[in-house]
Structure formats: C-alpha cells, structure tokens
GROMACS .gro file of C-alpha atoms in nm:
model
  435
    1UNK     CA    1   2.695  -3.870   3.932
    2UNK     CA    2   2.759  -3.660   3.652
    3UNK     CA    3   2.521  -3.339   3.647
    4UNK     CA    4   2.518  -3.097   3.302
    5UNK     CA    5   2.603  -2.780   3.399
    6UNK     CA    6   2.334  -2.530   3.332
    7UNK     CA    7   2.552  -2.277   3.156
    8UNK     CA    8   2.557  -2.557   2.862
    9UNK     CA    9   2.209  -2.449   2.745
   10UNK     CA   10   2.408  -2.162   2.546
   11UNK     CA   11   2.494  -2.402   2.333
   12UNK     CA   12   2.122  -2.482   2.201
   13UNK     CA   13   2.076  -2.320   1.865
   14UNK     CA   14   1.695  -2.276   1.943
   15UNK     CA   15   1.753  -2.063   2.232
   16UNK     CA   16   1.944  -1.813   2.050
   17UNK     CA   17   1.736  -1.836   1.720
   18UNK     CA   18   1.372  -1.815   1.920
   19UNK     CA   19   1.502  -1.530   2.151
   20UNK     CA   20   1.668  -1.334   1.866
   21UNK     CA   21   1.393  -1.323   1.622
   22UNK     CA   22   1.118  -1.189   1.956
   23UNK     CA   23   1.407  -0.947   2.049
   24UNK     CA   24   1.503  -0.882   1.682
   25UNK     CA   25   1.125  -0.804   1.548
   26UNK     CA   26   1.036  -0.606   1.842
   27UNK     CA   27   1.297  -0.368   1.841
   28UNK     CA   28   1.193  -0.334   1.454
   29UNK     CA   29   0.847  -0.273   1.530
   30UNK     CA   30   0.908  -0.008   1.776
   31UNK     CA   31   1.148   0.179   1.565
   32UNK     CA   32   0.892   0.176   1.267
   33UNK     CA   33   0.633   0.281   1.493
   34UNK     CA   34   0.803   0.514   1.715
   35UNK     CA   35   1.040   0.687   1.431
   36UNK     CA   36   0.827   0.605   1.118
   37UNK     CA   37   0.561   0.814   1.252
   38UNK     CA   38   0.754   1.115   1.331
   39UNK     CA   39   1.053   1.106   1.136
   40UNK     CA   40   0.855   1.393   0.848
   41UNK     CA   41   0.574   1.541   0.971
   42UNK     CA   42   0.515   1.830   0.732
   43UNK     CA   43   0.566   1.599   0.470
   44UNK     CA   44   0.267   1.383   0.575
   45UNK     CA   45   0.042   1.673   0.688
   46UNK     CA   46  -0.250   1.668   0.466
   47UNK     CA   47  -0.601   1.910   0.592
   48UNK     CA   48  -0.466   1.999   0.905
   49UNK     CA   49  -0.779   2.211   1.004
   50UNK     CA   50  -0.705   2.642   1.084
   51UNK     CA   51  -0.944   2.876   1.066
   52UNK     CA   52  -0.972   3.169   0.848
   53UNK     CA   53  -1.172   3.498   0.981
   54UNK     CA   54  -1.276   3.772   0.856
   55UNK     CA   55  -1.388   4.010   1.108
   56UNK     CA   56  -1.290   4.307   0.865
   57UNK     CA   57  -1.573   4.598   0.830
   58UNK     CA   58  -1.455   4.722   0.508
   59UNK     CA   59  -1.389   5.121   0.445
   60UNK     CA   60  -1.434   5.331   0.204
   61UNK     CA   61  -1.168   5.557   0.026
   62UNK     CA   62  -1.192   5.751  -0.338
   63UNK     CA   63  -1.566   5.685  -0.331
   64UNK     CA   64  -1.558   5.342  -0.341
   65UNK     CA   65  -1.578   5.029  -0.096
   66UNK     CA   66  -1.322   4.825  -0.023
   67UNK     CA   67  -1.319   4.523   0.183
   68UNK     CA   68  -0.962   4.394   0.206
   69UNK     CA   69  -1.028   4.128   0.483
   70UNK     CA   70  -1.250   3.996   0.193
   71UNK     CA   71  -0.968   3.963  -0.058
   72UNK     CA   72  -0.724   3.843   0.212
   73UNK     CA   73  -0.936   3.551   0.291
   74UNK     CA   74  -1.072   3.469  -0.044
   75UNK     CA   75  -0.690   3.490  -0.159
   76UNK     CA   76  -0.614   3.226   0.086
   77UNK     CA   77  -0.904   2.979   0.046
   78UNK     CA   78  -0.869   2.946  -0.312
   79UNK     CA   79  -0.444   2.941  -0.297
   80UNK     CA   80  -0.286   2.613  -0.448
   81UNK     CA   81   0.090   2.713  -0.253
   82UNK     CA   82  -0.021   2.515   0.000
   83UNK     CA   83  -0.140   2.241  -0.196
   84UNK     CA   84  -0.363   2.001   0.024
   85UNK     CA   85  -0.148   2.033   0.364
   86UNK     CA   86  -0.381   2.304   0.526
   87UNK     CA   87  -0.778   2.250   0.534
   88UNK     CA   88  -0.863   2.634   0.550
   89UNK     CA   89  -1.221   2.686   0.713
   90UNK     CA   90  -1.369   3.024   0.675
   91UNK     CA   91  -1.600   3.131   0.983
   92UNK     CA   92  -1.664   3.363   1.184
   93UNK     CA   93  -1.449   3.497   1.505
   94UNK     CA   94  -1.707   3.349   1.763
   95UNK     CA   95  -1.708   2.985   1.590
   96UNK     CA   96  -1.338   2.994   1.508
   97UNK     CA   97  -1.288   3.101   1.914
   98UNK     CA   98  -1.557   2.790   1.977
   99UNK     CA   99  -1.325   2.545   1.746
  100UNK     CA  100  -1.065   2.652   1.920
  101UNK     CA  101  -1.195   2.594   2.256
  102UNK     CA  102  -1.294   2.172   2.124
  103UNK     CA  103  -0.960   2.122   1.998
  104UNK     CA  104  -1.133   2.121   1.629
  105UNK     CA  105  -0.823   2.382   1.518
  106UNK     CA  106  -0.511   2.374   1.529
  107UNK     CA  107  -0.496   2.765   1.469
  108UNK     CA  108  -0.645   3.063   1.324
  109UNK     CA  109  -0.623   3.379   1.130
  110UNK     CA  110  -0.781   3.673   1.203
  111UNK     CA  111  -0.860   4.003   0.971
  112UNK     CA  112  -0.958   4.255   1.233
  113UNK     CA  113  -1.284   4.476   1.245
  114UNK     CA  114  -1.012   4.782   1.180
  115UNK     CA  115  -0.817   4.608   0.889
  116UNK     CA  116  -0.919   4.783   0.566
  117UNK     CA  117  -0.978   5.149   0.762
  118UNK     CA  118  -0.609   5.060   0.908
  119UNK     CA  119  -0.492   5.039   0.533
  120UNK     CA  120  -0.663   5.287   0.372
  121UNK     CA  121  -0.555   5.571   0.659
  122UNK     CA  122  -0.226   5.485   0.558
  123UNK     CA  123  -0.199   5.667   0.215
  124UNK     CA  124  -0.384   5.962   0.388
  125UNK     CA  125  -0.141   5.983   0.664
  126UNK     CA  126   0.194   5.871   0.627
  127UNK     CA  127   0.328   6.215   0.460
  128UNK     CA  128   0.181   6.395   0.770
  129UNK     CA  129   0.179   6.136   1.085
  130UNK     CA  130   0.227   5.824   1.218
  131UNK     CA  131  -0.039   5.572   1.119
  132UNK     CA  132  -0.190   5.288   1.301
  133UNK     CA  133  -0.018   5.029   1.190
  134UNK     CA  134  -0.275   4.708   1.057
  135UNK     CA  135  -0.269   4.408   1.204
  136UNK     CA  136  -0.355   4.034   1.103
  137UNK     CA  137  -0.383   3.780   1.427
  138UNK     CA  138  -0.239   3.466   1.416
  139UNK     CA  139  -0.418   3.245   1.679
  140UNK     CA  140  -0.260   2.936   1.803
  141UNK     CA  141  -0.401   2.641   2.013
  142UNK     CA  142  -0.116   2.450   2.218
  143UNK     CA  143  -0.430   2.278   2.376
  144UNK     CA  144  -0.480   2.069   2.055
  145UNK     CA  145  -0.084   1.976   2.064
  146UNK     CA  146   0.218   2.155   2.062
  147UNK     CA  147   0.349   1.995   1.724
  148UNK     CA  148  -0.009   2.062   1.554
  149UNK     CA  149  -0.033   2.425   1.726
  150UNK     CA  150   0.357   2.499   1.536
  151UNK     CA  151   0.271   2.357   1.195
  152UNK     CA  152  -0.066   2.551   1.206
  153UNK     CA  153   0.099   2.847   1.342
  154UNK     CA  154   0.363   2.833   1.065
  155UNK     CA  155   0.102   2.815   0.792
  156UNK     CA  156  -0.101   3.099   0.878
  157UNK     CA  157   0.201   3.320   0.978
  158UNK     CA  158   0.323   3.276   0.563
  159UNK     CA  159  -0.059   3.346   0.451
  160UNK     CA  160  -0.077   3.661   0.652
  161UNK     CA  161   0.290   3.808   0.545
  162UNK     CA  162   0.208   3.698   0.192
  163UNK     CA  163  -0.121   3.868   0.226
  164UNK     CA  164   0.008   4.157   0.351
  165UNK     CA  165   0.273   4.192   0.096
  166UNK     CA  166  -0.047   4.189  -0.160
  167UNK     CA  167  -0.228   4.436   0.016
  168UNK     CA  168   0.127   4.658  -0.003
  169UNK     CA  169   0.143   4.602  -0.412
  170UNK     CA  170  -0.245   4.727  -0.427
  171UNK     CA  171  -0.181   5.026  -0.172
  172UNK     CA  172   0.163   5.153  -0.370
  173UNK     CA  173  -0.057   5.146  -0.667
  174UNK     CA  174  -0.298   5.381  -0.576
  175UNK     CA  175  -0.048   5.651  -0.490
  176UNK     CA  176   0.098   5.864  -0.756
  177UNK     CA  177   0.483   5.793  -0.790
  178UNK     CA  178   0.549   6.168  -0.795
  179UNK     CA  179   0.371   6.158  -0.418
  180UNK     CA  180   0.598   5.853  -0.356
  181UNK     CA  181   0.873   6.014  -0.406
  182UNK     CA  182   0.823   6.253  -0.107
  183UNK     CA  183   0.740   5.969   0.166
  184UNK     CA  184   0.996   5.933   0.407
  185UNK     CA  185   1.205   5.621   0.364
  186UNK     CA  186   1.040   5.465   0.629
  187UNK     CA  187   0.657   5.514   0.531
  188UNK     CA  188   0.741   5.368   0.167
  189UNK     CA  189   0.870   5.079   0.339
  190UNK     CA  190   0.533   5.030   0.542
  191UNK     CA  191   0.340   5.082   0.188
  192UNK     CA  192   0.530   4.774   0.074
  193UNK     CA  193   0.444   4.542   0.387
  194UNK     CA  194   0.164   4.732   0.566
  195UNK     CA  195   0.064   4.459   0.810
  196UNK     CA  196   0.223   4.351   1.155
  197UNK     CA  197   0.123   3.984   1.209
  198UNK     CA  198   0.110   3.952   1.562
  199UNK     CA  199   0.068   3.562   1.744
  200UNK     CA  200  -0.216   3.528   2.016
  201UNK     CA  201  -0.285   3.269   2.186
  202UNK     CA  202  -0.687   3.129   2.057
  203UNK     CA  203  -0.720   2.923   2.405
  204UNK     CA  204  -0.493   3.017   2.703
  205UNK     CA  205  -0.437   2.682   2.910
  206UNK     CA  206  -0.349   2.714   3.265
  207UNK     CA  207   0.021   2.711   3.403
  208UNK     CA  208   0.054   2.331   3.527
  209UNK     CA  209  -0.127   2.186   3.193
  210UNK     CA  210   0.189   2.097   3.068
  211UNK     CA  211   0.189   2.278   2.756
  212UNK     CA  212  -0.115   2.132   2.646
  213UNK     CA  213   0.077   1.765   2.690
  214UNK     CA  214  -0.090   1.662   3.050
  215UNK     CA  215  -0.361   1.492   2.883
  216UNK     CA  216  -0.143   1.280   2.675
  217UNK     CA  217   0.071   1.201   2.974
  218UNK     CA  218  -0.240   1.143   3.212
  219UNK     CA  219  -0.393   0.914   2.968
  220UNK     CA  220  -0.058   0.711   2.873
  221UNK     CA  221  -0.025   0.634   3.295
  222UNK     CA  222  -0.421   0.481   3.248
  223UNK     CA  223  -0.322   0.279   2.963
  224UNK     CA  224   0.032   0.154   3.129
  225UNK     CA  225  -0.149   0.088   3.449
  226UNK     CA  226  -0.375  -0.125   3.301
  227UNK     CA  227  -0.155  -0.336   3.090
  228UNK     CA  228   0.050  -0.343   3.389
  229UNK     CA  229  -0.182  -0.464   3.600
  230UNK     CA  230  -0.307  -0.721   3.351
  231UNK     CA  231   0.028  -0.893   3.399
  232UNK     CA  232   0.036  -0.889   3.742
  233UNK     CA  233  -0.287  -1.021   3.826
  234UNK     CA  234  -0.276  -1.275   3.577
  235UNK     CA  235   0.019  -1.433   3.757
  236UNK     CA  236  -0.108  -1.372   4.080
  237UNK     CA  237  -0.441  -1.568   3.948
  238UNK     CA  238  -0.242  -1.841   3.820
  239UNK     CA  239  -0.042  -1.879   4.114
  240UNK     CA  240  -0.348  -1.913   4.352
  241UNK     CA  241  -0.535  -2.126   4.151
  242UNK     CA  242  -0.185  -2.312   4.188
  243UNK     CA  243  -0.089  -2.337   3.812
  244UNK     CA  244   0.230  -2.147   3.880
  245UNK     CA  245   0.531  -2.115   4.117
  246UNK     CA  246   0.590  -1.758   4.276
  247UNK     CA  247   0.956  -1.712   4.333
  248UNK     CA  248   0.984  -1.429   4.639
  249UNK     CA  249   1.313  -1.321   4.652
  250UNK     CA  250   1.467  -1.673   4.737
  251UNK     CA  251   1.144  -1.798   4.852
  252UNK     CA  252   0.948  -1.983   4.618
  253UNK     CA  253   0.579  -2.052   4.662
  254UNK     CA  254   0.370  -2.282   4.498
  255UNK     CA  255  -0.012  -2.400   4.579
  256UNK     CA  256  -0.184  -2.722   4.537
  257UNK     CA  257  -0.356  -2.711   4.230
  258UNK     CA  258  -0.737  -2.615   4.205
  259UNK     CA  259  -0.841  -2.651   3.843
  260UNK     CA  260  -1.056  -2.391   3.662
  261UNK     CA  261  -1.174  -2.354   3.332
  262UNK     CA  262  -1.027  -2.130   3.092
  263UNK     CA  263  -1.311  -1.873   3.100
  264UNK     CA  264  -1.331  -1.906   3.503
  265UNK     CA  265  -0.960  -1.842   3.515
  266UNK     CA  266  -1.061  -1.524   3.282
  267UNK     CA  267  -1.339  -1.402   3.512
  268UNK     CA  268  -1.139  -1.422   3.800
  269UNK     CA  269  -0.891  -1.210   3.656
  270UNK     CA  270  -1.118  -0.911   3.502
  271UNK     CA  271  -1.325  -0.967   3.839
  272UNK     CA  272  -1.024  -0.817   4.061
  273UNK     CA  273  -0.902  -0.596   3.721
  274UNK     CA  274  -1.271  -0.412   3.742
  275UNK     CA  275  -1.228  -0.383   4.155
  276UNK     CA  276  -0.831  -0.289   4.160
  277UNK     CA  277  -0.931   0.020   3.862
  278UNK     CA  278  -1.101   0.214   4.150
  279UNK     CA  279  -0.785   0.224   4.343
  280UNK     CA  280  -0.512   0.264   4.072
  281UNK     CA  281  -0.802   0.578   3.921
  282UNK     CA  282  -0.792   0.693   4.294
  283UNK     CA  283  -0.415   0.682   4.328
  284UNK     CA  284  -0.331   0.821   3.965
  285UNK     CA  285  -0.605   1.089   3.988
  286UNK     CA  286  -0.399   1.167   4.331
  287UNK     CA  287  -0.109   1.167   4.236
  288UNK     CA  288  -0.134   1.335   3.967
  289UNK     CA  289  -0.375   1.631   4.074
  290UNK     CA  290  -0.346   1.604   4.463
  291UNK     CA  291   0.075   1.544   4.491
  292UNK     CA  292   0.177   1.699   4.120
  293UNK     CA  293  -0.033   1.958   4.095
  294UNK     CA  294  -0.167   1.935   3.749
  295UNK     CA  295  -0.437   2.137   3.636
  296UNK     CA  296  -0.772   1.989   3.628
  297UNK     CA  297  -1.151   2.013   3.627
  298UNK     CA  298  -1.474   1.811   3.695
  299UNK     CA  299  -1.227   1.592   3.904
  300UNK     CA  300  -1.544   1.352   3.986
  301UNK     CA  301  -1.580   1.300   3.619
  302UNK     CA  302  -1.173   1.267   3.562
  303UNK     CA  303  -1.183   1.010   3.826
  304UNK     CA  304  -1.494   0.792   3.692
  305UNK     CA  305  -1.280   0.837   3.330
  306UNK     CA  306  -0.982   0.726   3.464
  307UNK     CA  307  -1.090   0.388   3.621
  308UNK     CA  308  -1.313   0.313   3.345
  309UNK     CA  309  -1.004   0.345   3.114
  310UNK     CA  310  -0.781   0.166   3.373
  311UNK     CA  311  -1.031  -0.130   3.383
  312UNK     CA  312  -1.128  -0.175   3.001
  313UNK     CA  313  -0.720  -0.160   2.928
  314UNK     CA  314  -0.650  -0.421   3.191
  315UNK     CA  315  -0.948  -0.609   3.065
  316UNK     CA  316  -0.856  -0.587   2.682
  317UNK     CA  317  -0.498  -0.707   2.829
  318UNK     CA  318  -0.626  -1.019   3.002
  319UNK     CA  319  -0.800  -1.117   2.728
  320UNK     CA  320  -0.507  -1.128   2.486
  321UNK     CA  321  -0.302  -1.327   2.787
  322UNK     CA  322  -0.556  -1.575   2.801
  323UNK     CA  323  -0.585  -1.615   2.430
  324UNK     CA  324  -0.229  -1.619   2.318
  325UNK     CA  325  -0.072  -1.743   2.654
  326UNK     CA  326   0.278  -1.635   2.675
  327UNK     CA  327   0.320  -1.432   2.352
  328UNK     CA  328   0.028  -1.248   2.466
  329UNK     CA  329   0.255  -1.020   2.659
  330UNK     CA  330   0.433  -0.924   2.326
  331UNK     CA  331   0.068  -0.812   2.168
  332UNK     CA  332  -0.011  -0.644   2.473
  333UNK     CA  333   0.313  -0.445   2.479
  334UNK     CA  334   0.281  -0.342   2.092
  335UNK     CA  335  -0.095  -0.301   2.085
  336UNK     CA  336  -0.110  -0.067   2.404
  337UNK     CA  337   0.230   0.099   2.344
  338UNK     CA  338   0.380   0.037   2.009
  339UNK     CA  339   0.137   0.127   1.805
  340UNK     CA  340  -0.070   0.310   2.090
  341UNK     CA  341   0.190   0.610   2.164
  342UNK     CA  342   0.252   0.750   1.800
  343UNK     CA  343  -0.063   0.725   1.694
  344UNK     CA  344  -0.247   0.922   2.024
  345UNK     CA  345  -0.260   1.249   1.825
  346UNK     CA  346  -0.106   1.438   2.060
  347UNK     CA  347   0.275   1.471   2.032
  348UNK     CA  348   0.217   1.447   1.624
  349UNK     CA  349  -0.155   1.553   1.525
  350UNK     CA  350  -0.304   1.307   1.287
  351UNK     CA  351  -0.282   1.505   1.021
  352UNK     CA  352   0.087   1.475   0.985
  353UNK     CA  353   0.103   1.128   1.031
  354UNK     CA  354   0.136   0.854   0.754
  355UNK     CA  355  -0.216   0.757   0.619
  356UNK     CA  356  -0.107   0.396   0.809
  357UNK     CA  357  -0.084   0.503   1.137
  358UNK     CA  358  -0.399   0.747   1.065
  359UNK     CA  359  -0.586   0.405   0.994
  360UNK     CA  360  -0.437   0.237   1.346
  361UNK     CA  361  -0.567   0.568   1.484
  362UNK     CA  362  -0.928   0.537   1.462
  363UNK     CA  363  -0.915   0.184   1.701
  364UNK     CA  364  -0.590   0.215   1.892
  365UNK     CA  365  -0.722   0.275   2.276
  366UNK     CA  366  -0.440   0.590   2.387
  367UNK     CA  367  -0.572   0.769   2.056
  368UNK     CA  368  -0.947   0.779   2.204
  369UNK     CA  369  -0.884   0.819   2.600
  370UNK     CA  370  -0.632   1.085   2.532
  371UNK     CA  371  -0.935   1.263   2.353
  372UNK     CA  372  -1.127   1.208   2.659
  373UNK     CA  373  -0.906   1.339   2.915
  374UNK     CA  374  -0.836   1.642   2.696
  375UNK     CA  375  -1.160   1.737   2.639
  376UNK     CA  376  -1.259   1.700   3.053
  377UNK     CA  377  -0.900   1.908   3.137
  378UNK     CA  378  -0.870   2.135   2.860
  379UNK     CA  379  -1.210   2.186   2.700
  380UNK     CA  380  -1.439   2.224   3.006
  381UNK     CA  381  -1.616   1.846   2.987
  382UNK     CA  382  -1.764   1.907   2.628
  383UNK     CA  383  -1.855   1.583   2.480
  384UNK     CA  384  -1.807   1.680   2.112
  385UNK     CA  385  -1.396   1.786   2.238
  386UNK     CA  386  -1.341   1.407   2.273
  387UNK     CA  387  -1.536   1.296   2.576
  388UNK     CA  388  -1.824   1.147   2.389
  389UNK     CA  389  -1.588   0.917   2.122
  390UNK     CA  390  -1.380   0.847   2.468
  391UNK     CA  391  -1.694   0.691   2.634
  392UNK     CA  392  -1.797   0.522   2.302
  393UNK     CA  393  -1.469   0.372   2.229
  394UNK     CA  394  -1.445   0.264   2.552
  395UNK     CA  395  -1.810   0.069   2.572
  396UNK     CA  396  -1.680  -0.038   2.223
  397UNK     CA  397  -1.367  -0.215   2.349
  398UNK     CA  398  -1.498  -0.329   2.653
  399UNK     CA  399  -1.746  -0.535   2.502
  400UNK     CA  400  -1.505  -0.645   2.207
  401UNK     CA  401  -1.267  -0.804   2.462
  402UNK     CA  402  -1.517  -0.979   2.658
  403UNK     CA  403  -1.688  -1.145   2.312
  404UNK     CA  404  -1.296  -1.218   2.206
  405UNK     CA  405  -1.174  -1.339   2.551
  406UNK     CA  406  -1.479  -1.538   2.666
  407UNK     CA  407  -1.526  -1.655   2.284
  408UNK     CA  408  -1.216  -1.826   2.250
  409UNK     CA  409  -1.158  -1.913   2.617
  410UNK     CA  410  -1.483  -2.132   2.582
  411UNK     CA  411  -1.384  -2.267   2.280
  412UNK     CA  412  -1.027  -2.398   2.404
  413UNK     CA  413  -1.279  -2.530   2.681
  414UNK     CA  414  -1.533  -2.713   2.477
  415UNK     CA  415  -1.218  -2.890   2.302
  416UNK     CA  416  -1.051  -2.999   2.623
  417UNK     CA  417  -0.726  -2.770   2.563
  418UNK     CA  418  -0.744  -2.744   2.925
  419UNK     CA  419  -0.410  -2.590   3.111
  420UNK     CA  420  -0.299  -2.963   3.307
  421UNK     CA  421  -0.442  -3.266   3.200
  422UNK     CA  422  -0.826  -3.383   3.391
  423UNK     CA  423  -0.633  -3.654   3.598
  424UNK     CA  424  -0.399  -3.450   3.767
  425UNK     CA  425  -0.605  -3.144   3.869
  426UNK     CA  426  -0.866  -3.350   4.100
  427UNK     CA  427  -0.807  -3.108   4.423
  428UNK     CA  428  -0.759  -3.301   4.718
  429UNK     CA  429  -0.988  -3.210   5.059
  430UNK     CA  430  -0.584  -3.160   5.184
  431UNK     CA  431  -0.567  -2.885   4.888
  432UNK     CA  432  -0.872  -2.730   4.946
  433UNK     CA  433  -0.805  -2.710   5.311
  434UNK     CA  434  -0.504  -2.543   5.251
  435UNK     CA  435  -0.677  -2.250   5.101
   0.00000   0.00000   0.00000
C-alpha cells in the first residue's frame, strides 16, 4: 500500500502563498502600527494642552506698576515659535492644580505671587546684597504619561528661560550703564537671566504607580484577558457541543455532535465569558494589588471596572470569531492589540500621534479603559478624568457587539449556513446520554 508521506504537503504552492501573505501582512501591520505611531512624536504633536499661570501680584518701582507675570504670560500666549504644537491655557493656579489632578494637562507654568517684587528688588540690591533670586515653576504631570509629561515639560522649560531672558533685556535697561559698570561680574550676569526655572512636580503619584504607567499596564492585562479568553472558550464551546476535536497532550477528545444554531453557539459562549470576567477581575485585581503591590484606590470600584472591561472585550472577541470564523482570530489580535496599544494615549499622548491613529483613538477599546483605570488610580474616581467616557464606551461596545454578533449570526441562520449539514447533526439518545 503506498501511503504519501506527510512532509510532501511542502510542496503545495497554496500552503506557502496563503501562509505567507497572513504572516507577511501581519508583521506589516504591526510595524506600521507599533513604529508608525511612535517613530516622531514631536513632529506630530499638535495642542498638546499646558497651562499657563499667572499668580504674579505685580510691584511697583519708579512710581509706576509693573506686572511682569502679565507680560510673561501674554508673551507666551500670543508667541508663533511654537507654532500650533502647544495649546497654551491661561488660568488660574487652583484650576491649573485641578487640570492637573484630571489628567487634562500635561504640564504647567507658574509666575509666582513674588515674581515682579523678586525682579524689581534686584536693581535695588545687587550693588549692596544678595537678592532673592525669581523664580518661574515648571509643573509636570507624569500621571497623564511620561512621554506627554517630557514634551510638556520641555515646552514650558524654553518659554520660561526665554521669558526670563526678556525680563533680563527690560531690567538692564532701566539701569544706567555708568551704574552697570560697578556691579560685580556676577550680579550683571543675573540682570541678563534673572529667573531660576525650577521643575515641580503638579500631581505627586505614589511610589508603586509605576511612573504614572500602571494604568496602561492594568488596563492592557483586561483587554489581553479578554481576547484571551474569547479564544479559549470558543474552542472549549465548540468542542462540547462536539464540533471540534481537543487534542490533550497525546490524548485527543472528541464528543458526539449536538447541533446548535449559530446565535445559540454565540450565547453559550458570552454566557460563560460574562460569568468567567468575575474571576479573571478577581484574580487580576489580586494579583496585581494584593501580590504586586500596585498602588490603588476605590478597589470595589477597580474591581467592578475590571470585569466589566474583561467581559465586554471577551464579548466583542466572540463576536468577531463567530462572524469571521477562523480569520476572526487575526481581527481580534489587530483590533485589541495592533491598533489598540499605540493608540491608548498613554506611552505616546494623542497629541503626538499621527491624525490616523488619533481617529482609531476615539473607538479603539485600550484607548477608553485605560482612561478609566487612570482616572479611579490616579485621579481619585473623578468621572470627568476618564471614568465616565470608560463606562460609556464600554455600554457603547457592549451593545455594538451583541447587535453585530447576534445580527449576523441569525442571518447565517435564517440562510441555512449552518456549521455541519441538517442530516448529520440529528443527536442520537446514545449522544445525549453521553453528556
């Protein structure tokens, strides 16, 4: 009997020419996604929001008021050097510190109460003593991402020198060169840059919140535990309802067939998705908090978050599995990942992210949980930090999947593009007994 040896099937063009175009185009996709989105992020950044504040009290010297912090901040607003990369919002110290403390800002800068008294003092003092030294405050806000928090931080660190080297011009020029000329070396020097910029940090985050990236991580394990789970369970559904073999080790396992409906097959799967999300949230909200030691907050409502995200991933998942069948893995994987993990807003704010993936951005699902947990870790629960889009989005994709899924599913139904033809999925009482 002459057998074909199984190593022959190398020889079949299709094999090669179906698996290298999947392999081929995925491993395109991700680098677009992955590298495209990163690969120039200042040269994409367009408004990233800072704050501008002007705390300054003004002083008054010769006879006349003068309000530097005034001129410093009007200086910036209307500045072109920046072109559109920074959105500059004036406020106040207490709304810039509340911005700060929703994520809303990526940074800040700060004319103190002191500033213009700080300047002024200087031309009365530096022939005789040491001045106090002004200061501009540049706030940063790792909470809103480390990326975002350096590119704001960068920005309003070249604003405040270049404001302070203004201020110095305007100083020198109100001091006689023949009284100049008997500063010490050192106090001329301070006429020409007057202001220290020190860098503060706008909202301190605690010691295991990962640099502001625990969110992003926590949120990434919700979305990979769903789409995770979505492939498991739909093979374990198959497999019970006997449409599939289940190879254990050497062992393989295989039912007698019990036919179901396309949208049965469906509800059986997001039926144990929904259950199994309170016990992957438990675990992950354990592991994470109880074994890891992350930082974290209203732990009652970070648990209800994280199986509702668990579930409405795993859900979204099944859907596209029962849709597309076997490619439906591939859209699951660049949906949930591909497209998911660049466009979160979290390792690369938004704002410095090609106006493509800013479009994905505003549907992919990582963008809006990510907002969710970071606003119930970092910004104590607030729902206009994230939480309230989270929940929305959330509702919003459940109830797209389940119109999709179901939609279709009933469809292939009503046609009879049933999985094995009617004939040979009659159960047997030996079948059913079997279960």
């Amino acid at each position: 009997m002459n057998r074909i040896h199984p190593f022959r099937v190398l020889r079949a063009k299709p094999l090669w020419i179906a698996n290298g175009v999947i392999v081929g185009v995925l491993a395109l996709l991700f680098t677009v996604f992955y590298v495209g989105a990163n690969v120039d992020p200042a040269g994409h950044l367009h408004k990233l929001p800072v704050g501008l504040v002007n705390a300054d009290k003004g002083a008054a010297a010769d006879g006349k008021r003068i309000d530097l912090g005034a001129r410093i901040t009007e200086s910036i607003e209307k500045s072109t050097a920046g072109g559109d990369k920074i959105d500059w919002k004036v406020m106040s110290e207490k709304e810039a510190k509340g911005e700060l403390g929703k994520g809303k800002l990526y940074g800040a800068l700060l004319v103190p109460a002191d500033f213009s008294s700080s300047v002024t003092a200087l031309t009365a003092t530096t022939a005789t003593a040491d001045p106090v030294q002004p200061r501009l405050t540049v706030l940063t806000n790792q909470s809103a991402g480390s990326l975002g928090s350096s590119l704001a931080r960068a920005a309003t660190t070249t604003a405040a020198e270049s404001a302070s080297l203004q201020v110095g011009k305007e100083l020198t020029a109100r001091i006689p060169p023949a009284q100049q000329a008997k500063l010490p070396a050192a106090a001329r020097v301070l006429l020409a840059d007057p202001a220290a910029v020190t860098v503060e940090d706008g909202h301190p985050l605690d010691s295991h919140s990962g640099l502001g990236l625990t969110a992003f991580y926590y949120a990434l394990v919700l979305v990979v535990c769903g789409m995770l789970a979505a492939n498991v369970i739909s093979g374990q559904v198959d497999h019970a309802l006997g449409y599939t073999h289940n190879d254990m080790g050497p062992r393989r396992v295989h039912r007698p067939l019990l036919r179901a409906t396309r949208v049965q097959t469906l509800a059986i799967a997001a039926t144990l998705m929904a259950a199994l999300s309170v016990l992957m949230g438990t675990l992950v909200l354990a592991g994470a908090v109880g074994i890891m030691g992350m930082d974290a907050s209203h732990l009652p409502l970070l648990w209800l978050y994280s199986v509702a995200a668990i579930a409405v991933c795993g859900i979204g998942a099944l859907t596209l599995l029962a849709v597309f069948g076997t490619p439906g893995m591939l859209l699951v994987t660049l949906v949930f990942i591909a497209m998911a993990v660049p466009t979160a807003g979290a390792t690369t704010p938004l704002q410095a992210l090609p106006e493509f993936y800013r479009f994905l951005a505003e549907f992919e699902p990582l963008r809006q949980i990510t907002g969710g947990v970071r606003s119930i870790l970092y910004y104590d629960a607030q729902g206009d930090a994230g939480l309230t889009r989270g929940w929305i989005m959330l509702a919003v994709g459940l109830g797209a999947a389940c119109l999709f899924g179901f939609g279709v599913t009933r469809l292939y139904d009503r046609k009879g593009l049933h999985r094995v033809p009617e004939e040979d999925a009659v159960p047997t009482k030996a079948a059913v007994a079997a279960r």
